[in-house]
Coordinates of C-alpha atoms and ligand atoms in Angstrom, one line a residue:
X1 CA 170.4 113.4 71.6
X2 CA 170.3 116.7 73.4
X3 CA 173.3 118.1 75.1
X4 CA 172.2 120.6 77.7
X5 CA 174.9 120.1 80.2
X6 CA 178.5 120.9 79.4
X7 CA 180.0 119.6 82.6
X8 CA 178.5 116.1 82.4
X9 CA 177.4 115.2 79.0
X10 CA 179.7 117.6 77.2
X11 CA 182.7 116.2 79.0
X12 CA 181.6 112.6 78.3
X13 CA 181.4 113.4 74.7
X14 CA 184.8 115.0 74.6
X15 CA 186.5 112.0 76.2
X16 CA 184.8 109.7 73.8
X17 CA 185.8 111.8 70.8
X18 CA 189.4 112.0 72.0
X19 CA 189.7 108.2 71.8
X20 CA 187.7 107.6 68.7
X21 CA 188.4 110.7 66.5
X22 CA 192.2 110.6 66.9
X23 CA 192.8 109.5 63.4
X24 CA 190.7 112.4 62.0
X25 CA 192.6 114.9 64.1
X26 CA 196.0 113.6 63.0
X27 CA 195.0 113.6 59.4
X28 CA 193.8 117.2 59.5
X29 CA 196.4 118.7 61.8
X30 CA 198.6 121.4 60.4
X31 CA 201.3 122.3 62.8
X32 CA 202.1 125.7 61.3
X33 CA 198.6 126.9 60.6
X34 CA 195.9 128.5 62.6
X35 CA 193.7 126.2 64.8
X36 CA 190.1 126.3 65.6
X37 CA 188.3 124.6 68.5
X38 CA 184.6 124.0 68.3
X39 CA 182.1 122.9 71.0
X40 CA 178.5 121.9 70.2
X41 CA 175.3 121.9 72.2
X42 CA 171.7 121.1 71.4
X43 CA 170.3 118.6 68.9
X44 CA 171.9 116.4 66.3
X45 CA 171.3 119.1 63.7
X46 CA 173.7 121.4 65.6
X47 CA 176.4 118.7 65.7
X48 CA 175.9 118.1 62.0
X49 CA 176.2 121.8 61.4
X50 CA 179.5 121.9 63.3
X51 CA 180.8 119.4 60.8
X52 CA 179.8 121.8 57.9
X53 CA 181.5 124.7 59.7
X54 CA 184.7 122.6 60.2
X55 CA 184.6 121.8 56.5
X56 CA 184.3 125.5 55.6
X57 CA 187.1 126.5 58.0
X58 CA 189.5 123.8 56.8
X59 CA 189.3 125.3 53.3
X60 CA 190.6 128.6 54.7
X61 CA 193.7 127.2 56.3
X62 CA 192.3 126.4 59.8
X63 CA 192.8 122.9 61.3
X64 CA 190.8 121.5 64.1
X65 CA 192.2 121.0 67.6
X66 CA 190.8 119.5 70.8
X67 CA 193.1 121.6 72.9
X68 CA 191.3 124.9 73.6
X69 CA 194.5 126.4 75.0
X70 CA 196.3 126.2 71.7
X71 CA 193.4 127.4 69.5
X72 CA 193.3 130.7 67.6
X73 CA 189.6 130.6 67.2
X74 CA 187.0 129.2 69.6
X75 CA 183.5 128.5 68.3
X76 CA 180.5 127.6 70.3
X77 CA 177.5 126.2 68.4
X78 CA 174.6 127.0 70.7
X79 CA 171.1 125.9 71.5
X80 CA 168.1 128.0 72.7
X81 CA 165.5 125.3 73.2
X82 CA 165.3 125.7 76.9
X83 CA 166.5 128.4 79.3
X84 CA 169.0 126.0 80.8
X85 CA 170.6 125.4 77.4
X86 CA 171.3 129.1 77.1
X87 CA 172.6 129.4 80.7
X88 CA 175.1 126.7 80.0
X89 CA 176.4 128.6 77.0
X90 CA 176.8 131.8 79.0
X91 CA 178.7 129.8 81.6
X92 CA 181.1 128.4 78.9
X93 CA 181.6 132.0 77.5
X94 CA 182.9 133.0 81.0
X95 CA 185.5 130.2 80.7
X96 CA 186.5 131.3 77.2
X97 CA 186.8 134.9 78.4
X98 CA 189.6 133.8 80.8
X99 CA 191.4 132.0 78.1
X100 CA 191.1 134.9 75.7
X101 CA 192.6 137.4 78.1
X102 CA 195.7 135.2 78.2
X103 CA 195.9 134.8 74.4
X104 CA 195.7 138.2 72.6
X105 CA 194.5 137.8 69.0
X106 CA 192.4 134.8 69.7
X107 CA 188.8 135.1 68.4
X108 CA 185.6 133.8 69.9
X109 CA 182.5 133.2 67.8
X110 CA 179.0 132.2 68.8
X111 CA 177.2 130.1 66.2
X112 CA 173.7 128.5 66.0
X113 CA 170.4 129.1 67.5
X114 CA 171.3 131.4 70.4
X115 CA 173.2 133.6 68.0
X116 CA 170.1 133.8 65.8
X117 CA 167.8 134.5 68.7
X118 CA 169.9 137.2 70.4
X119 CA 171.6 138.7 67.3
X120 CA 173.4 141.9 67.9
X121 CA 172.4 141.9 71.6
X122 CA 175.0 139.2 72.1
X123 CA 177.9 141.6 71.3
X124 CA 176.5 144.1 73.8
X125 CA 176.0 141.4 76.5
X126 CA 179.2 139.5 76.0
X127 CA 182.0 142.0 75.4
X128 CA 184.6 139.4 74.4
X129 CA 182.6 137.7 71.7
X130 CA 183.9 138.7 68.2
X131 CA 181.4 137.1 65.9
X132 CA 177.7 136.1 66.1
X133 CA 176.8 133.8 63.2
X134 CA 173.3 132.3 62.6
X135 CA 172.7 128.8 61.2
X136 CA 172.3 129.9 57.6
X137 CA 175.3 132.2 57.5
X138 CA 178.2 129.7 57.9
X139 CA 179.5 130.3 54.3
X140 CA 180.3 133.9 55.5
X141 CA 182.5 132.7 58.3
X142 CA 185.9 133.2 56.5
X143 CA 184.9 136.8 55.7
X144 CA 183.7 137.4 59.3
X145 CA 186.9 135.9 60.7
X146 CA 189.1 138.1 58.6
X147 CA 187.1 141.2 59.5
X148 CA 187.2 140.2 63.2
X149 CA 191.0 139.8 63.0
X150 CA 191.1 143.4 61.9
X151 CA 189.1 144.4 65.0
X152 CA 185.7 144.7 63.4
X153 CA 183.2 142.6 65.3
X154 CA 180.8 140.8 62.9
X155 CA 177.2 139.7 63.0
X156 CA 175.5 137.6 60.2
X157 CA 172.2 136.2 61.2
X158 CA 170.5 136.3 57.8
X159 CA 168.0 133.4 57.6
X160 CA 167.8 131.9 54.1
X161 CA 164.9 130.3 52.3
X162 CA 167.3 128.2 50.1
X163 CA 170.5 127.4 52.0
X164 CA 171.0 123.7 52.6
X165 CA 174.8 123.5 52.4
X166 CA 174.0 120.8 49.8
X167 CA 177.4 120.5 48.2
X168 CA 179.6 120.9 51.3
X169 CA 181.1 117.7 52.4
X170 CA 181.1 117.8 56.2
X171 CA 184.3 117.0 58.2
X172 CA 183.3 114.2 60.5
X173 CA 184.7 115.8 63.7
X174 CA 183.5 113.6 66.6
X175 CA 182.9 110.5 64.4
X176 CA 183.5 106.9 65.5
X177 CA 184.0 106.1 61.8
X178 CA 180.9 103.9 61.8
X179 CA 177.9 106.2 61.9
X180 CA 177.3 109.7 60.6
X181 CA 174.6 112.3 60.3
X182 CA 173.2 113.5 57.0
X183 CA 171.2 116.7 57.1
X184 CA 168.3 116.4 54.6
X185 CA 166.4 119.6 55.4
X186 CA 166.7 122.7 57.5
X187 CA 164.3 125.0 59.4
X188 CA 160.7 124.2 60.5
X189 CA 157.3 125.5 59.5
X190 CA 155.3 124.0 62.3
X191 CA 155.1 126.7 64.9
X192 CA 154.5 124.5 67.9
X193 CA 153.5 127.2 70.5
X194 CA 156.3 126.3 73.0
X195 CA 159.1 126.1 70.5
X196 CA 161.8 128.5 69.5
X197 CA 163.2 126.5 66.5
X198 CA 161.1 128.2 63.8
X199 CA 162.6 131.5 64.9
X200 CA 166.1 130.3 65.2
X201 CA 166.3 128.1 62.1
X202 CA 163.9 129.8 59.7
X203 CA 161.6 128.4 57.1
X204 CA 161.6 124.7 56.2
X205 CA 163.6 123.7 53.1
X206 CA 164.6 120.3 51.7
X207 CA 168.0 119.4 50.3
X208 CA 168.7 118.1 46.8
X209 CA 168.0 114.4 47.0
X210 CA 170.9 113.5 44.8
X211 CA 173.3 115.4 47.1
X212 CA 172.0 113.3 50.0
X213 CA 172.6 110.1 48.0
X214 CA 176.1 111.3 47.0
X215 CA 176.9 111.9 50.7
X216 CA 175.7 108.5 51.7
X217 CA 177.6 106.8 48.9
X218 CA 180.8 108.7 49.9
X219 CA 180.4 107.8 53.6
X220 CA 180.0 104.1 52.6
X221 CA 183.2 104.3 50.5
X222 CA 185.0 105.7 53.6
X223 CA 183.9 102.7 55.7
X224 CA 180.8 104.1 57.4
X225 CA 178.0 101.6 58.0
X226 CA 175.2 103.8 59.3
X227 CA 173.6 107.1 58.4
X228 CA 171.0 109.1 60.2
X229 CA 168.9 111.4 58.0
X230 CA 168.2 114.6 60.0
X231 CA 165.5 117.2 60.0
X232 CA 163.1 118.8 62.5
X233 CA 160.2 117.1 60.6
X234 CA 161.6 114.6 58.2
X235 CA 158.1 113.5 57.0
X236 CA 157.6 116.8 55.3
X237 CA 160.7 116.4 53.2
X238 CA 159.8 117.4 49.6
X239 CA 162.2 118.1 46.8
X240 CA 161.4 118.7 43.2
X241 CA 163.9 117.5 40.6
X242 CA 164.4 120.6 38.5
X243 CA 164.9 118.6 35.3
X244 CA 162.1 116.0 35.5
X245 CA 159.8 118.0 37.7
X246 CA 159.3 114.8 39.7
X247 CA 158.8 115.2 43.4
X248 CA 160.7 113.2 45.9
X249 CA 158.9 112.7 49.2
X250 CA 160.4 111.3 52.4
X251 CA 159.4 107.7 51.6
X252 CA 161.0 108.0 48.2
X253 CA 164.2 109.5 49.7
X254 CA 164.4 106.7 52.4
X255 CA 164.1 104.1 49.6
X256 CA 166.9 105.9 47.5
X257 CA 169.2 105.9 50.5
X258 CA 168.4 102.3 51.5
X259 CA 169.3 101.1 48.0
X260 CA 172.8 102.7 48.2
X261 CA 173.9 99.4 49.8
X262 CA 172.3 96.7 52.0
X263 CA 175.4 97.1 54.1
X264 CA 174.5 100.7 55.0
X265 CA 172.0 101.1 57.8
X266 CA 169.6 104.0 57.5
X267 CA 168.1 105.9 60.5
X268 CA 166.1 109.1 60.6
X269 CA 165.0 111.7 63.0
X270 CA 162.6 113.4 63.8
X271 CA 159.2 112.2 62.7
X272 CA 156.1 114.3 63.3
X273 CA 153.0 112.4 64.3
X274 CA 150.8 114.6 62.1
X275 CA 152.8 113.8 59.0
X276 CA 154.2 110.2 59.3
X277 CA 152.5 108.2 56.5
X278 CA 151.8 104.6 55.9
X279 CA 153.9 104.9 52.8
X280 CA 156.9 105.6 55.1
X281 CA 156.0 102.7 57.3
X282 CA 155.8 100.3 54.4
X283 CA 159.1 101.5 53.1
X284 CA 160.7 100.8 56.5
X285 CA 159.2 97.3 56.4
X286 CA 160.4 96.7 52.8
X287 CA 164.1 97.3 53.5
X288 CA 166.0 95.4 56.1
X289 CA 168.6 98.1 56.3
X290 CA 166.1 100.8 57.3
X291 CA 166.1 100.5 61.0
X292 CA 163.0 99.5 62.9
X293 CA 163.0 102.6 65.1
X294 CA 160.9 105.7 65.0
X295 CA 161.4 108.8 67.2
X296 CA 157.8 110.1 67.4
X297 CA 157.6 112.9 70.0
X298 CA 154.2 113.1 71.6
X299 CA 154.9 116.1 73.9
X300 CA 151.6 115.6 75.8
X301 CA 149.1 112.8 75.9
X302 CA 146.1 115.1 76.3
X303 CA 144.2 116.6 73.4
X304 CA 143.4 120.0 75.0
X305 CA 147.1 120.5 75.8
X306 CA 148.1 119.3 72.4
X307 CA 145.8 121.9 70.9
X308 CA 147.4 124.7 73.0
X309 CA 150.8 123.4 71.9
X310 CA 149.6 123.7 68.3
X311 CA 150.8 120.2 67.6
X312 CA 147.8 119.8 65.2
X313 CA 147.0 116.2 66.3
X314 CA 144.9 114.7 69.0
X315 CA 145.5 111.9 71.5
X316 CA 143.3 109.6 69.3
X317 CA 145.3 110.5 66.2
X318 CA 148.6 109.8 67.9
X319 CA 147.3 106.5 69.2
X320 CA 146.2 105.5 65.7
X321 CA 149.7 106.2 64.3
X322 CA 151.3 104.1 67.1
X323 CA 148.9 101.3 66.3
X324 CA 149.7 101.6 62.6
X325 CA 153.5 101.4 63.3
X326 CA 153.1 98.2 65.4
X327 CA 150.7 96.7 62.9
X328 CA 153.0 97.3 59.9
X329 CA 156.4 96.9 61.6
X330 CA 155.7 94.6 64.6
X331 CA 159.4 94.7 65.8
X332 CA 159.6 98.5 65.7
X333 CA 160.7 100.5 68.7
X334 CA 159.2 103.9 69.3
X335 CA 160.7 106.7 71.4
X336 CA 159.3 110.1 72.4
X337 CA 159.9 113.6 73.7
X338 CA 157.7 114.7 76.5
X339 CA 157.1 118.1 78.2
X340 CA 155.9 118.3 81.8
X341 CA 153.9 121.2 83.1
X342 CA 152.9 123.1 79.9
X343 CA 150.8 126.2 80.5
X344 CA 147.4 125.4 82.3
X345 CA 148.0 121.6 82.3
X346 CA 145.9 120.0 85.0
X347 CA 146.7 116.9 87.1
X348 CA 144.2 114.8 84.9
X349 CA 145.8 116.0 81.8
X350 CA 149.2 115.0 83.2
X351 CA 147.8 111.6 83.9
X352 CA 146.9 111.3 80.2
X353 CA 150.6 111.7 79.4
X354 CA 151.5 109.0 81.8
X355 CA 149.0 106.6 80.3
X356 CA 150.3 107.4 76.8
X357 CA 153.8 106.2 77.8
X358 CA 152.2 102.9 78.7
X359 CA 150.0 102.7 75.6
X360 CA 152.8 103.5 73.2
X361 CA 155.3 101.3 75.0
X362 CA 158.1 103.7 74.3
X363 CA 161.6 102.2 74.4
X364 CA 162.9 105.5 75.7
X365 CA 162.0 109.2 75.9
X366 CA 163.7 112.6 76.3
X367 CA 161.7 114.3 79.1
X368 CA 161.7 118.0 80.0
X369 CA 159.9 120.5 82.2
X370 CA 158.3 123.3 80.2
X371 CA 160.6 126.3 79.8
X372 CA 159.0 129.5 78.5
X373 CA 160.9 130.9 75.5
X374 CA 160.6 134.6 74.6
X375 CA 158.8 135.4 71.4
X376 CA 156.9 132.1 71.1
X377 CA 153.1 131.9 70.8
X378 CA 152.9 130.2 74.3
X379 CA 155.0 133.0 75.9
X380 CA 152.7 135.6 74.3
X381 CA 149.3 133.9 74.9
X382 CA 149.4 131.5 77.8
X383 CA 150.4 131.9 81.4
X384 CA 153.4 129.9 82.5
X385 CA 151.3 129.0 85.5
X386 CA 152.5 125.6 86.7
X387 CA 154.7 126.1 89.8
X388 CA 158.3 124.9 89.3
X389 CA 157.9 122.3 92.1
X390 CA 154.8 120.9 90.4
X391 CA 156.6 120.7 87.0
X392 CA 159.5 118.9 88.7
X393 CA 157.1 116.4 90.4
X394 CA 155.3 115.7 87.2
X395 CA 158.6 115.2 85.4
X396 CA 159.7 112.8 88.1
X397 CA 156.5 110.8 87.6
X398 CA 156.9 110.8 83.8
X399 CA 160.5 109.6 84.3
X400 CA 159.4 106.8 86.6
X401 CA 156.7 105.5 84.3
X402 CA 159.1 105.7 81.3
X403 CA 161.8 103.8 83.2
X404 CA 159.4 101.0 83.8
X405 CA 158.3 101.1 80.2
X406 CA 161.9 101.0 79.0
X407 CA 162.7 98.0 81.3
X408 CA 159.6 96.2 80.1
X409 CA 160.5 96.9 76.5
X410 CA 164.0 95.5 77.1
X411 CA 162.6 92.5 79.0
X412 CA 160.6 91.6 75.9
X413 CA 164.0 91.2 74.1
X414 CA 165.4 88.6 76.6
X415 CA 166.4 85.4 74.8
X416 CA 166.1 87.0 71.4
X417 CA 169.0 87.5 68.9
X418 CA 169.7 90.8 67.1
X419 CA 172.0 92.0 64.4
X420 CA 174.2 94.6 66.1
X421 CA 176.6 97.0 64.4
X422 CA 179.7 97.3 66.5
X423 CA 180.5 100.9 67.3
X424 CA 183.6 100.4 69.5
X425 CA 184.6 99.5 73.0
X426 CA 182.0 99.6 75.7
X427 CA 182.4 102.6 78.2
X428 CA 183.0 100.3 81.1
X429 CA 185.4 97.8 79.8
X430 CA 187.7 97.4 76.8
X431 CA 187.0 93.7 77.0
X432 CA 183.4 94.4 75.8
X433 CA 182.0 95.9 72.6
X434 CA 179.1 98.2 72.4
X435 CA 176.7 98.5 69.4
X436 CA 173.1 99.1 68.5
X437 CA 170.4 96.9 67.2
X438 CA 168.0 98.0 64.5
X439 CA 165.6 99.2 67.3
X440 CA 168.4 101.7 68.4
X441 CA 168.9 99.8 71.7
X442 CA 172.5 99.8 73.1
X443 CA 173.8 96.3 73.3
X444 CA 176.9 95.3 75.3
X445 CA 178.7 92.0 74.7
X446 CA 182.2 90.4 75.3
X447 CA 184.7 90.8 72.4
X448 CA 185.5 87.8 70.3
X449 CA 188.5 87.3 67.9
X450 CA 188.1 88.4 64.3
X451 CA 185.4 90.9 65.1
X452 CA 186.0 94.6 65.0
X453 CA 184.4 98.1 65.0
X454 CA 182.1 98.5 62.0
X455 CA 181.2 94.7 61.7
X456 CA 177.7 93.4 61.9
X457 CA 177.3 90.6 64.5
X458 CA 174.4 88.5 65.8
X459 CA 174.1 88.9 69.5
X460 CA 171.9 86.7 71.8
X461 CA 170.5 88.7 74.7
X462 CA 170.6 87.1 78.2
X463 CA 170.3 90.0 80.5
X464 CA 168.8 93.5 80.4
X465 CA 168.6 96.8 82.4
X466 CA 166.2 99.7 81.6
X467 CA 169.0 101.2 79.5
X468 CA 170.9 98.3 77.9
X469 CA 170.7 94.8 76.5
X470 CA 173.6 92.5 77.5
X471 CA 174.4 89.4 75.4
X472 CA 177.0 87.2 73.7
X473 CA 178.0 86.9 70.1
X474 CA 176.4 84.0 68.3
X475 CA 178.5 82.5 65.5
Ligands
SAH1 N1 161.3 118.8 65.8 C1 161.2 118.0 66.9 C2 161.8 118.5 68.2 C3 162.8 119.5 68.3 S1 163.1 120.2 69.8 C4 159.8 117.7 67.1 O1 158.9 118.3 66.6 O2 159.5 116.8 67.8 C5 163.4 118.9 70.8 C6 162.4 118.7 72.0 O3 162.6 119.7 72.9 C7 160.9 118.9 71.6 O4 160.4 117.7 71.1 C8 160.3 119.2 73.0 O5 160.0 118.1 73.7 C9 161.4 119.9 73.7 N2 161.2 121.4 73.8 C10 161.0 122.3 72.8 N3 160.7 123.5 73.3 C11 160.6 123.3 74.7 C12 160.4 124.2 75.7 N4 160.1 125.5 75.5 N5 160.4 123.7 77.0 C13 160.6 122.4 77.2 N6 160.9 121.5 76.3 C14 160.9 122.0 75.0
SF4_2 FE1 159.7 122.9 67.2 FE2 157.4 121.8 66.6 FE3 159.2 122.4 64.7 FE4 159.6 120.4 66.3 S1 158.0 120.5 64.8 S2 161.1 122.0 65.7 S3 158.8 121.1 68.2 S4 158.1 123.9 66.0
F3S3 FE1 168.5 123.7 70.1 FE2 168.5 124.9 67.8 FE3 168.5 122.2 67.9 S1 167.4 125.5 69.6 S2 167.5 121.8 69.8 S3 170.1 123.6 68.6 S4 167.5 123.5 66.4

């Protein structure tokens, strides 16, 4: 899930949250106290971080509001992954400026990756911003807020080697009450040449395995039925138990979370093709409640381009991993991230990406044109030489091949039955439910008496589009 566009996707999300998160906001509202409003962009890790921020703020007397006009503190949790993501944030800051002028005393804080990338420059560029807070500095927010209230603008962009916010229990802001994110690690040590994340999120570190289990257990006790374990590269999760000196790897952690309860579904994201092991695949196979779905971003289907990207695997290596997944977990769905028009990419190399989509039979992909990011190896070493129009055309071709692959993937599900976890009403009609199957495909089906949000149901599929499976509940 990437949220680059505040006007379309952001709005959609807010509408969704208003309906589903109502109970949370009522429970946490405090009519006399100060209120904060938070908007999040970027990846799931950022949404998960916003829940940690909300938890920290709620302990200092702030309560969350969805109404920006009544807030005393506006926070925007930002993303730097592509230029467009940053442009959207600047656009939102213009809107906040207007509100701020009408409400003296209101504070505006910029959090997340863009705060980390631009640091102090943010205060110079954006005069009405009061605080700039990087992803590892959220514990300092109460202090920064109190200083900013006294008129001292604050910046804390210190990147930590240890911070994992392990013991902070996130406030589930936009939650549907059924599925939740659990952050299992932070940062990234991979240095893919196009990517800004190692600079904005710092060094990779893994969270205490027992705090992960405690969070999953707590979520289950609150009625949640699905957790997604988050990290930029979950396969390199590694935590040493300080008492026993035993090491917990990702396969071990998956198994620990899976045994919390067979009623709790376990998902994870993102897997790195160079690191995903057969041990992880056999663990997925062993537990029914670990979902048969792997997000395995390829980025490019060509070995020369992959080398320039510093992805540290080849086309052949990636194909072997895909084959291993389908051999060990035949029902598994695989999805991907793809970049069109990376530096020096030729037409033939682009064709390799198209054929990889067909080979891997992705159920879906997130697809982007290459956007040069300041400070990255690619920006320093390689020319951003593919014309914008060519990037766009290649992206359109990638989207077309992927849409066909998605439709074919869904057509293979016709006439099959799946266990679906009900997430709530479908977007189009309150007569229908929506939910996901183990493969992470969205399933729409008519409601039936006695079934409610959070229940598992068996749904028989009789119609598909490239985006959805449509079916009926089988009793
Ligand atoms: N850790 C994950 C991805 C994190 S960023 C992984 O390694 O796969 C999410 C996606 O954004 C990336 O997979 C990549 O496809 C895309 N992306 C990152 N930097 C980009 C850039 N400079 N231009 C275009 N897309 C980019
Ligand atoms: Fe970026 Fe690569 Fe790390 Fe993913 S693995 S966050 S693409 S550097
Ligand atoms: Fe964006 Fe930072 Fe995530 S750059 S994609 S919010 S790690």
